[in-house]
Tab-separated table of N, CA and C in Angstrom:
chain	number	residue	atom	x	y	z
A	1	MET	N	0.843	-1.183	0.000
A	1	MET	CA	0.000	0.000	0.000
A	1	MET	C	0.888	1.246	0.000
A	2	THR	N	0.611	2.163	-0.892
A	2	THR	CA	1.378	3.386	-1.000
A	2	THR	C	0.547	4.550	-0.468
A	3	ALA	N	1.160	5.336	0.386
A	3	ALA	CA	0.473	6.503	0.940
A	3	ALA	C	0.204	7.505	-0.173
A	4	THR	N	-0.915	8.182	-0.074
A	4	THR	CA	-1.332	9.113	-1.119
A	4	THR	C	-0.732	10.506	-0.958
A	5	SER	N	-0.164	10.807	0.191
A	5	SER	CA	0.448	12.116	0.413
A	5	SER	C	1.658	11.948	1.334
A	6	ALA	N	2.481	12.987	1.368
A	6	ALA	CA	3.643	12.955	2.255
A	6	ALA	C	3.206	12.824	3.711
A	7	GLU	N	2.138	13.515	4.070
A	7	GLU	CA	1.643	13.430	5.454
A	7	GLU	C	1.169	12.015	5.769
A	8	ALA	N	0.450	11.392	4.848
A	8	ALA	CA	-0.010	10.007	5.066
A	8	ALA	C	1.182	9.066	5.195
A	9	ALA	N	2.235	9.316	4.421
A	9	ALA	CA	3.435	8.476	4.510
A	9	ALA	C	4.104	8.625	5.880
A	10	GLN	N	4.114	9.848	6.414
A	10	GLN	CA	4.664	10.048	7.759
A	10	GLN	C	3.853	9.271	8.786
A	11	GLN	N	2.528	9.317	8.659
A	11	GLN	CA	1.674	8.616	9.619
A	11	GLN	C	1.901	7.103	9.555
A	12	GLU	N	2.023	6.565	8.340
A	12	GLU	CA	2.303	5.124	8.187
A	12	GLU	C	3.619	4.759	8.860
A	13	LEU	N	4.622	5.588	8.644
A	13	LEU	CA	5.933	5.340	9.234
A	13	LEU	C	5.856	5.348	10.758
A	14	LEU	N	5.152	6.317	11.312
A	14	LEU	CA	5.001	6.400	12.765
A	14	LEU	C	4.309	5.154	13.316
A	15	GLU	N	3.291	4.676	12.615
A	15	GLU	CA	2.593	3.459	13.057
A	15	GLU	C	3.516	2.256	13.015
A	16	GLU	N	4.345	2.151	11.992
A	16	GLU	CA	5.280	1.027	11.915
A	16	GLU	C	6.266	1.065	13.080
A	17	PHE	N	6.778	2.243	13.407
A	17	PHE	CA	7.768	2.352	14.474
A	17	PHE	C	7.174	2.071	15.845
A	18	GLU	N	5.855	2.193	16.002
A	18	GLU	CA	5.217	1.857	17.274
A	18	GLU	C	5.354	0.372	17.594
A	19	LEU	N	5.638	-0.446	16.589
A	19	LEU	CA	5.790	-1.888	16.801
A	19	LEU	C	7.079	-2.233	17.535
A	20	PHE	N	8.022	-1.305	17.574
A	20	PHE	CA	9.324	-1.588	18.174
A	20	PHE	C	9.395	-1.047	19.590
A	21	ASP	N	9.915	-1.897	20.487
A	21	ASP	CA	9.973	-1.548	21.903
A	21	ASP	C	11.175	-0.691	22.269
A	22	ASN	N	12.247	-0.796	21.506
A	22	ASN	CA	13.465	-0.092	21.901
A	22	ASN	C	14.195	0.466	20.680
A	23	TRP	N	15.195	1.297	20.967
A	23	TRP	CA	15.900	1.973	19.885
A	23	TRP	C	16.817	1.048	19.098
A	24	MET	N	17.294	-0.018	19.700
A	24	MET	CA	18.126	-0.955	18.928
A	24	MET	C	17.294	-1.570	17.806
A	25	ASP	N	16.044	-1.929	18.096
A	25	ASP	CA	15.165	-2.482	17.068
A	25	ASP	C	14.816	-1.430	16.018
A	26	ARG	N	14.615	-0.210	16.471
A	26	ARG	CA	14.307	0.870	15.528
A	26	ARG	C	15.487	1.134	14.593
A	27	TYR	N	16.702	1.181	15.160
A	27	TYR	CA	17.889	1.360	14.318
A	27	TYR	C	18.003	0.234	13.293
A	28	GLN	N	17.774	-0.988	13.731
A	28	GLN	CA	17.874	-2.119	12.813
A	28	GLN	C	16.835	-2.003	11.695
A	29	TYR	N	15.640	-1.559	12.036
A	29	TYR	CA	14.601	-1.373	11.022
A	29	TYR	C	15.012	-0.299	10.018
A	30	ILE	N	15.586	0.788	10.518
A	30	ILE	CA	16.059	1.849	9.629
A	30	ILE	C	17.139	1.307	8.692
A	31	ILE	N	18.070	0.536	9.231
A	31	ILE	CA	19.127	-0.063	8.400
A	31	ILE	C	18.520	-0.991	7.361
A	32	ASP	N	17.539	-1.787	7.771
A	32	ASP	CA	16.885	-2.708	6.827
A	32	ASP	C	16.175	-1.949	5.709
A	33	LEU	N	15.560	-0.813	6.041
A	33	LEU	CA	14.936	0.010	5.006
A	33	LEU	C	15.986	0.479	3.996
A	34	GLY	N	17.140	0.861	4.497
A	34	GLY	CA	18.216	1.331	3.628
A	34	GLY	C	18.716	0.256	2.684
A	35	LYS	N	18.697	-0.986	3.123
A	35	LYS	CA	19.152	-2.093	2.268
A	35	LYS	C	18.213	-2.302	1.080
A	36	GLN	N	16.997	-1.779	1.167
A	36	GLN	CA	16.020	-1.938	0.095
A	36	GLN	C	16.084	-0.820	-0.946
A	37	LEU	N	16.939	0.175	-0.721
A	37	LEU	CA	17.053	1.269	-1.689
A	37	LEU	C	17.579	0.733	-3.017
A	38	PRO	N	17.019	1.200	-4.112
A	38	PRO	CA	17.595	0.810	-5.399
A	38	PRO	C	18.968	1.459	-5.559
A	39	PRO	N	19.882	0.798	-6.250
A	39	PRO	CA	21.213	1.391	-6.425
A	39	PRO	C	21.130	2.670	-7.262
A	40	LEU	N	21.987	3.607	-6.937
A	40	LEU	CA	22.076	4.849	-7.694
A	40	LEU	C	23.162	4.656	-8.743
A	41	PRO	N	22.845	4.856	-10.033
A	41	PRO	CA	23.861	4.668	-11.070
A	41	PRO	C	25.119	5.502	-10.782
A	42	GLU	N	26.266	4.944	-11.123
A	42	GLU	CA	27.546	5.603	-10.838
A	42	GLU	C	27.640	7.003	-11.429
A	43	GLU	N	26.960	7.239	-12.544
A	43	GLU	CA	27.029	8.560	-13.171
A	43	GLU	C	26.482	9.661	-12.268
A	44	TYR	N	25.719	9.292	-11.230
A	44	TYR	CA	25.173	10.281	-10.298
A	44	TYR	C	25.948	10.319	-8.982
A	45	GLN	N	26.986	9.511	-8.874
A	45	GLN	CA	27.808	9.505	-7.670
A	45	GLN	C	29.015	10.411	-7.893
A	46	THR	N	28.711	11.681	-8.138
A	46	THR	CA	29.733	12.688	-8.400
A	46	THR	C	29.501	13.873	-7.468
A	47	ASP	N	30.462	14.784	-7.454
A	47	ASP	CA	30.347	15.964	-6.592
A	47	ASP	C	29.109	16.790	-6.909
A	48	GLU	N	28.701	16.780	-8.166
A	48	GLU	CA	27.518	17.550	-8.571
A	48	GLU	C	26.269	17.121	-7.796
A	49	TYR	N	26.185	15.841	-7.451
A	49	TYR	CA	24.999	15.291	-6.772
A	49	TYR	C	25.243	15.035	-5.286
A	50	ARG	N	26.436	15.310	-4.812
A	50	ARG	CA	26.773	15.037	-3.412
A	50	ARG	C	26.111	16.065	-2.508
A	51	ILE	N	25.584	15.581	-1.396
A	51	ILE	CA	24.962	16.460	-0.399
A	51	ILE	C	26.055	16.945	0.548
A	52	GLN	N	26.239	18.241	0.590
A	52	GLN	CA	27.220	18.830	1.510
A	52	GLN	C	26.619	18.856	2.913
A	53	GLY	N	27.446	18.626	3.910
A	53	GLY	CA	26.971	18.656	5.287
A	53	GLY	C	26.777	17.269	5.876
A	54	CYS	N	26.981	16.236	5.060
A	54	CYS	CA	26.879	14.861	5.543
A	54	CYS	C	28.284	14.337	5.808
A	55	GLN	N	28.457	13.655	6.937
A	55	GLN	CA	29.754	13.089	7.261
A	55	GLN	C	30.084	11.945	6.304
A	56	SER	N	29.117	11.098	6.030
A	56	SER	CA	29.323	10.027	5.059
A	56	SER	C	28.971	10.565	3.675
A	57	ASN	N	29.320	9.806	2.652
A	57	ASN	CA	28.984	10.212	1.293
A	57	ASN	C	27.503	9.984	1.035
A	58	VAL	N	26.833	11.016	0.568
A	58	VAL	CA	25.424	10.940	0.188
A	58	VAL	C	25.275	11.637	-1.158
A	59	TRP	N	24.634	10.943	-2.089
A	59	TRP	CA	24.349	11.515	-3.391
A	59	TRP	C	22.840	11.480	-3.597
A	60	MET	N	22.306	12.560	-4.155
A	60	MET	CA	20.868	12.633	-4.395
A	60	MET	C	20.627	13.313	-5.744
A	61	ARG	N	19.707	12.733	-6.494
A	61	ARG	CA	19.283	13.375	-7.734
A	61	ARG	C	17.762	13.401	-7.742
A	62	HIS	N	17.225	14.236	-8.599
A	62	HIS	CA	15.767	14.311	-8.715
A	62	HIS	C	15.404	14.466	-10.181
A	63	ARG	N	14.197	14.130	-10.472
A	63	ARG	CA	13.644	14.377	-11.802
A	63	ARG	C	12.144	14.574	-11.641
A	64	ARG	N	11.618	15.314	-12.571
A	64	ARG	CA	10.174	15.551	-12.568
A	64	ARG	C	9.510	14.477	-13.415
A	65	GLU	N	8.456	13.898	-12.890
A	65	GLU	CA	7.658	12.912	-13.621
A	65	GLU	C	6.220	13.399	-13.583
A	66	GLY	N	5.822	14.106	-14.635
A	66	GLY	CA	4.493	14.709	-14.644
A	66	GLY	C	4.422	15.787	-13.586
A	67	GLU	N	3.444	15.659	-12.694
A	67	GLU	CA	3.272	16.636	-11.613
A	67	GLU	C	4.155	16.334	-10.407
A	68	GLN	N	4.783	15.170	-10.392
A	68	GLN	CA	5.501	14.720	-9.195
A	68	GLN	C	7.014	14.838	-9.351
A	69	LEU	N	7.675	14.960	-8.195
A	69	LEU	CA	9.128	14.925	-8.141
A	69	LEU	C	9.546	13.544	-7.652
A	70	HIS	N	10.491	12.973	-8.366
A	70	HIS	CA	11.030	11.677	-7.947
A	70	HIS	C	12.474	11.898	-7.520
A	71	PHE	N	12.831	11.378	-6.348
A	71	PHE	CA	14.190	11.482	-5.833
A	71	PHE	C	14.822	10.096	-5.801
A	72	ASP	N	16.105	10.056	-6.122
A	72	ASP	CA	16.931	8.867	-5.941
A	72	ASP	C	18.125	9.297	-5.109
A	73	ALA	N	18.528	8.448	-4.189
A	73	ALA	CA	19.670	8.795	-3.355
A	73	ALA	C	20.306	7.533	-2.794
A	74	MET	N	21.557	7.677	-2.382
A	74	MET	CA	22.243	6.570	-1.716
A	74	MET	C	23.367	7.123	-0.856
A	75	SER	N	23.826	6.265	0.040
A	75	SER	CA	24.945	6.602	0.916
A	75	SER	C	25.842	5.393	1.040
A	76	ASP	N	27.065	5.639	1.475
A	76	ASP	CA	27.984	4.535	1.734
A	76	ASP	C	27.924	4.086	3.198
A	77	ALA	N	26.987	4.631	3.969
A	77	ALA	CA	26.827	4.259	5.381
A	77	ALA	C	25.446	3.639	5.600
A	78	ALA	N	25.391	2.561	6.361
A	78	ALA	CA	24.149	1.793	6.532
A	78	ALA	C	23.022	2.604	7.171
A	79	ILE	N	23.298	3.268	8.277
A	79	ILE	CA	22.223	3.995	8.961
A	79	ILE	C	21.772	5.186	8.123
A	80	VAL	N	22.703	5.818	7.431
A	80	VAL	CA	22.352	6.957	6.580
A	80	VAL	C	21.506	6.483	5.404
A	81	SER	N	21.837	5.326	4.851
A	81	SER	CA	21.007	4.761	3.784
A	81	SER	C	19.581	4.550	4.275
A	82	GLY	N	19.444	4.109	5.516
A	82	GLY	CA	18.109	3.937	6.092
A	82	GLY	C	17.372	5.250	6.237
A	83	LEU	N	18.088	6.294	6.650
A	83	LEU	CA	17.466	7.610	6.774
A	83	LEU	C	17.038	8.119	5.391
A	84	ILE	N	17.853	7.845	4.382
A	84	ILE	CA	17.481	8.200	3.017
A	84	ILE	C	16.195	7.481	2.633
A	85	ALA	N	16.119	6.187	2.948
A	85	ALA	CA	14.920	5.407	2.605
A	85	ALA	C	13.682	6.006	3.259
A	86	VAL	N	13.810	6.467	4.489
A	86	VAL	CA	12.691	7.115	5.187
A	86	VAL	C	12.280	8.386	4.437
A	87	LEU	N	13.264	9.211	4.082
A	87	LEU	CA	12.960	10.455	3.368
A	87	LEU	C	12.341	10.182	2.004
A	88	MET	N	12.856	9.186	1.300
A	88	MET	CA	12.315	8.860	-0.026
A	88	MET	C	10.865	8.401	0.094
A	89	ARG	N	10.599	7.632	1.127
A	89	ARG	CA	9.243	7.125	1.329
A	89	ARG	C	8.255	8.270	1.581
A	90	ILE	N	8.694	9.266	2.307
A	90	ILE	CA	7.809	10.379	2.639
A	90	ILE	C	7.707	11.382	1.492
A	91	TYR	N	8.848	11.720	0.877
A	91	TYR	CA	8.868	12.857	-0.040
A	91	TYR	C	8.994	12.531	-1.523
A	92	SER	N	9.465	11.357	-1.894
A	92	SER	CA	9.618	11.060	-3.317
A	92	SER	C	8.267	10.715	-3.935
A	93	ASP	N	8.129	11.056	-5.191
A	93	ASP	CA	6.890	10.812	-5.948
A	93	ASP	C	5.705	11.596	-5.378
A	94	ARG	N	5.993	12.821	-4.983
A	94	ARG	CA	4.969	13.753	-4.487
A	94	ARG	C	5.042	15.033	-5.317
A	95	THR	N	3.992	15.808	-5.268
A	95	THR	CA	4.024	17.103	-5.949
A	95	THR	C	4.900	18.067	-5.149
A	96	PRO	N	5.482	19.058	-5.817
A	96	PRO	CA	6.260	20.053	-5.069
A	96	PRO	C	5.450	20.703	-3.947
A	97	GLN	N	4.178	20.983	-4.203
A	97	GLN	CA	3.342	21.612	-3.184
A	97	GLN	C	3.152	20.695	-1.972
A	98	ASP	N	2.934	19.401	-2.213
A	98	ASP	CA	2.783	18.441	-1.116
A	98	ASP	C	4.053	18.409	-0.275
A	99	ILE	N	5.205	18.394	-0.942
A	99	ILE	CA	6.478	18.374	-0.217
A	99	ILE	C	6.618	19.637	0.631
A	100	CYS	N	6.406	20.790	0.007
A	100	CYS	CA	6.562	22.064	0.725
A	100	CYS	C	5.586	22.208	1.893
A	101	ASN	N	4.416	21.588	1.777
A	101	ASN	CA	3.389	21.708	2.816
A	101	ASN	C	3.478	20.634	3.894
A	102	THR	N	4.519	19.790	3.841
A	102	THR	CA	4.627	18.691	4.805
A	102	THR	C	5.911	18.810	5.607
A	103	PRO	N	5.831	19.463	6.772
A	103	PRO	CA	7.032	19.551	7.618
A	103	PRO	C	7.389	18.173	8.159
A	104	PRO	N	8.681	17.937	8.408
A	104	PRO	CA	9.140	16.619	8.861
A	104	PRO	C	8.924	16.388	10.356
A	105	HIS	N	7.667	16.354	10.782
A	105	HIS	CA	7.400	16.174	12.216
A	105	HIS	C	7.755	14.765	12.690
A	106	PHE	N	7.971	13.832	11.753
A	106	PHE	CA	8.355	12.469	12.147
A	106	PHE	C	9.662	12.472	12.939
A	107	LEU	N	10.520	13.473	12.715
A	107	LEU	CA	11.789	13.539	13.445
A	107	LEU	C	11.545	13.627	14.947
A	108	GLN	N	10.627	14.518	15.350
A	108	GLN	CA	10.302	14.654	16.768
A	108	GLN	C	9.389	13.515	17.229
A	109	ASP	N	8.414	13.155	16.389
A	109	ASP	CA	7.442	12.133	16.787
A	109	ASP	C	8.116	10.787	17.046
A	110	LEU	N	9.135	10.454	16.258
A	110	LEU	CA	9.855	9.188	16.459
A	110	LEU	C	10.961	9.329	17.497
A	111	GLY	N	11.357	10.562	17.774
A	111	GLY	CA	12.490	10.775	18.669
A	111	GLY	C	13.816	10.721	17.944
A	112	LEU	N	13.785	10.723	16.610
A	112	LEU	CA	15.038	10.691	15.853
A	112	LEU	C	15.911	11.895	16.169
A	113	ASP	N	15.274	13.031	16.426
A	113	ASP	CA	16.038	14.236	16.738
A	113	ASP	C	16.868	14.072	18.011
A	114	LYS	N	16.475	13.147	18.881
A	114	LYS	CA	17.208	12.918	20.136
A	114	LYS	C	18.136	11.700	20.065
A	115	HIS	N	17.894	10.786	19.113
A	115	HIS	CA	18.639	9.533	19.083
A	115	HIS	C	19.690	9.446	17.985
A	116	LEU	N	19.809	10.472	17.175
A	116	LEU	CA	20.856	10.484	16.160
A	116	LEU	C	22.037	11.302	16.667
A	117	SER	N	23.228	10.903	16.259
A	117	SER	CA	24.407	11.689	16.615
A	117	SER	C	24.304	13.061	15.939
A	118	PRO	N	25.006	14.049	16.463
A	118	PRO	CA	24.953	15.382	15.839
A	118	PRO	C	25.349	15.359	14.358
A	119	THR	N	26.339	14.557	13.995
A	119	THR	CA	26.744	14.531	12.583
A	119	THR	C	25.670	13.893	11.714
A	120	ARG	N	24.999	12.857	12.209
A	120	ARG	CA	23.905	12.255	11.440
A	120	ARG	C	22.715	13.207	11.346
A	121	SER	N	22.432	13.907	12.431
A	121	SER	CA	21.348	14.904	12.398
A	121	SER	C	21.643	15.999	11.382
A	122	ASN	N	22.900	16.456	11.348
A	122	ASN	CA	23.292	17.472	10.368
A	122	ASN	C	23.101	16.949	8.953
A	123	GLY	N	23.502	15.713	8.716
A	123	GLY	CA	23.349	15.121	7.393
A	123	GLY	C	21.889	14.972	7.005
A	124	LEU	N	21.073	14.519	7.945
A	124	LEU	CA	19.638	14.376	7.686
A	124	LEU	C	19.023	15.729	7.358
A	125	ASN	N	19.406	16.749	8.112
A	125	ASN	CA	18.887	18.088	7.839
A	125	ASN	C	19.360	18.611	6.484
A	126	ALA	N	20.594	18.287	6.091
A	126	ALA	CA	21.096	18.702	4.778
A	126	ALA	C	20.285	18.030	3.663
A	127	MET	N	19.940	16.761	3.855
A	127	MET	CA	19.127	16.061	2.857
A	127	MET	C	17.733	16.670	2.779
A	128	LEU	N	17.139	16.954	3.932
A	128	LEU	CA	15.815	17.586	3.955
A	128	LEU	C	15.835	18.953	3.280
A	129	GLN	N	16.867	19.742	3.571
A	129	GLN	CA	16.974	21.067	2.944
A	129	GLN	C	17.043	20.940	1.432
A	130	LYS	N	17.789	19.952	0.938
A	130	LYS	CA	17.893	19.738	-0.509
A	130	LYS	C	16.521	19.398	-1.096
A	131	ILE	N	15.786	18.496	-0.448
A	131	ILE	CA	14.464	18.100	-0.926
A	131	ILE	C	13.529	19.319	-0.975
A	132	TYR	N	13.516	20.109	0.088
A	132	TYR	CA	12.647	21.291	0.131
A	132	TYR	C	13.069	22.342	-0.896
A	133	ARG	N	14.386	22.525	-1.062
A	133	ARG	CA	14.881	23.504	-2.034
A	133	ARG	C	14.452	23.115	-3.453
A	134	VAL	N	14.587	21.834	-3.784
A	134	VAL	CA	14.159	21.347	-5.101
A	134	VAL	C	12.652	21.558	-5.275
A	135	ALA	N	11.876	21.205	-4.254
A	135	ALA	CA	10.416	21.346	-4.341
A	135	ALA	C	10.026	22.814	-4.519
A	136	GLU	N	10.690	23.703	-3.796
A	136	GLU	CA	10.386	25.131	-3.931
A	136	GLU	C	10.720	25.614	-5.347
A	137	GLN	N	11.859	25.201	-5.878
A	137	GLN	CA	12.261	25.616	-7.233
A	137	GLN	C	11.276	25.058	-8.272
A	138	GLU	N	10.885	23.816	-8.094
A	138	GLU	CA	9.995	23.164	-9.065
A	138	GLU	C	8.561	23.702	-8.976
A	139	SER	N	8.190	24.240	-7.821
A	139	SER	CA	6.819	24.736	-7.674
A	139	SER	C	6.636	26.062	-8.406
A	140	VAL	N	7.719	26.767	-8.681
A	140	VAL	CA	7.610	28.034	-9.390
A	140	VAL	C	7.925	27.885	-10.881
A	141	SER	N	8.441	26.728	-11.280
A	141	SER	CA	8.776	26.578	-12.702
A	141	SER	C	7.676	25.874	-13.461
């Protein structure tokens, strides 16, 4: 089942995380989500697509498909790949307006803002900023 909006995707994610009793299980679930990411072609693993502000290597590209923005991304770190998978699930294949109108409250609701290291939090925020910047640019074009 695919959520119809970014907000619905956040709610689905929150419900899934309620199944886990502790943070070790939650981390493992995030890592498992990252293992399901499709590979990013090597042609996009360049400085042009690299997200600045991430301690590990993160590359992200986007393309417009009709009214929706599709994002592809990958990292060379397991937990970061999982965080990418979470972001892709919420924000990829959505309209620019849906993306711009959906703040990432899942960070506080899941407690990710308290359980990630400062460098991972910085990287996650850099990825979110990129997604929002693309959505804002695409909403005016």
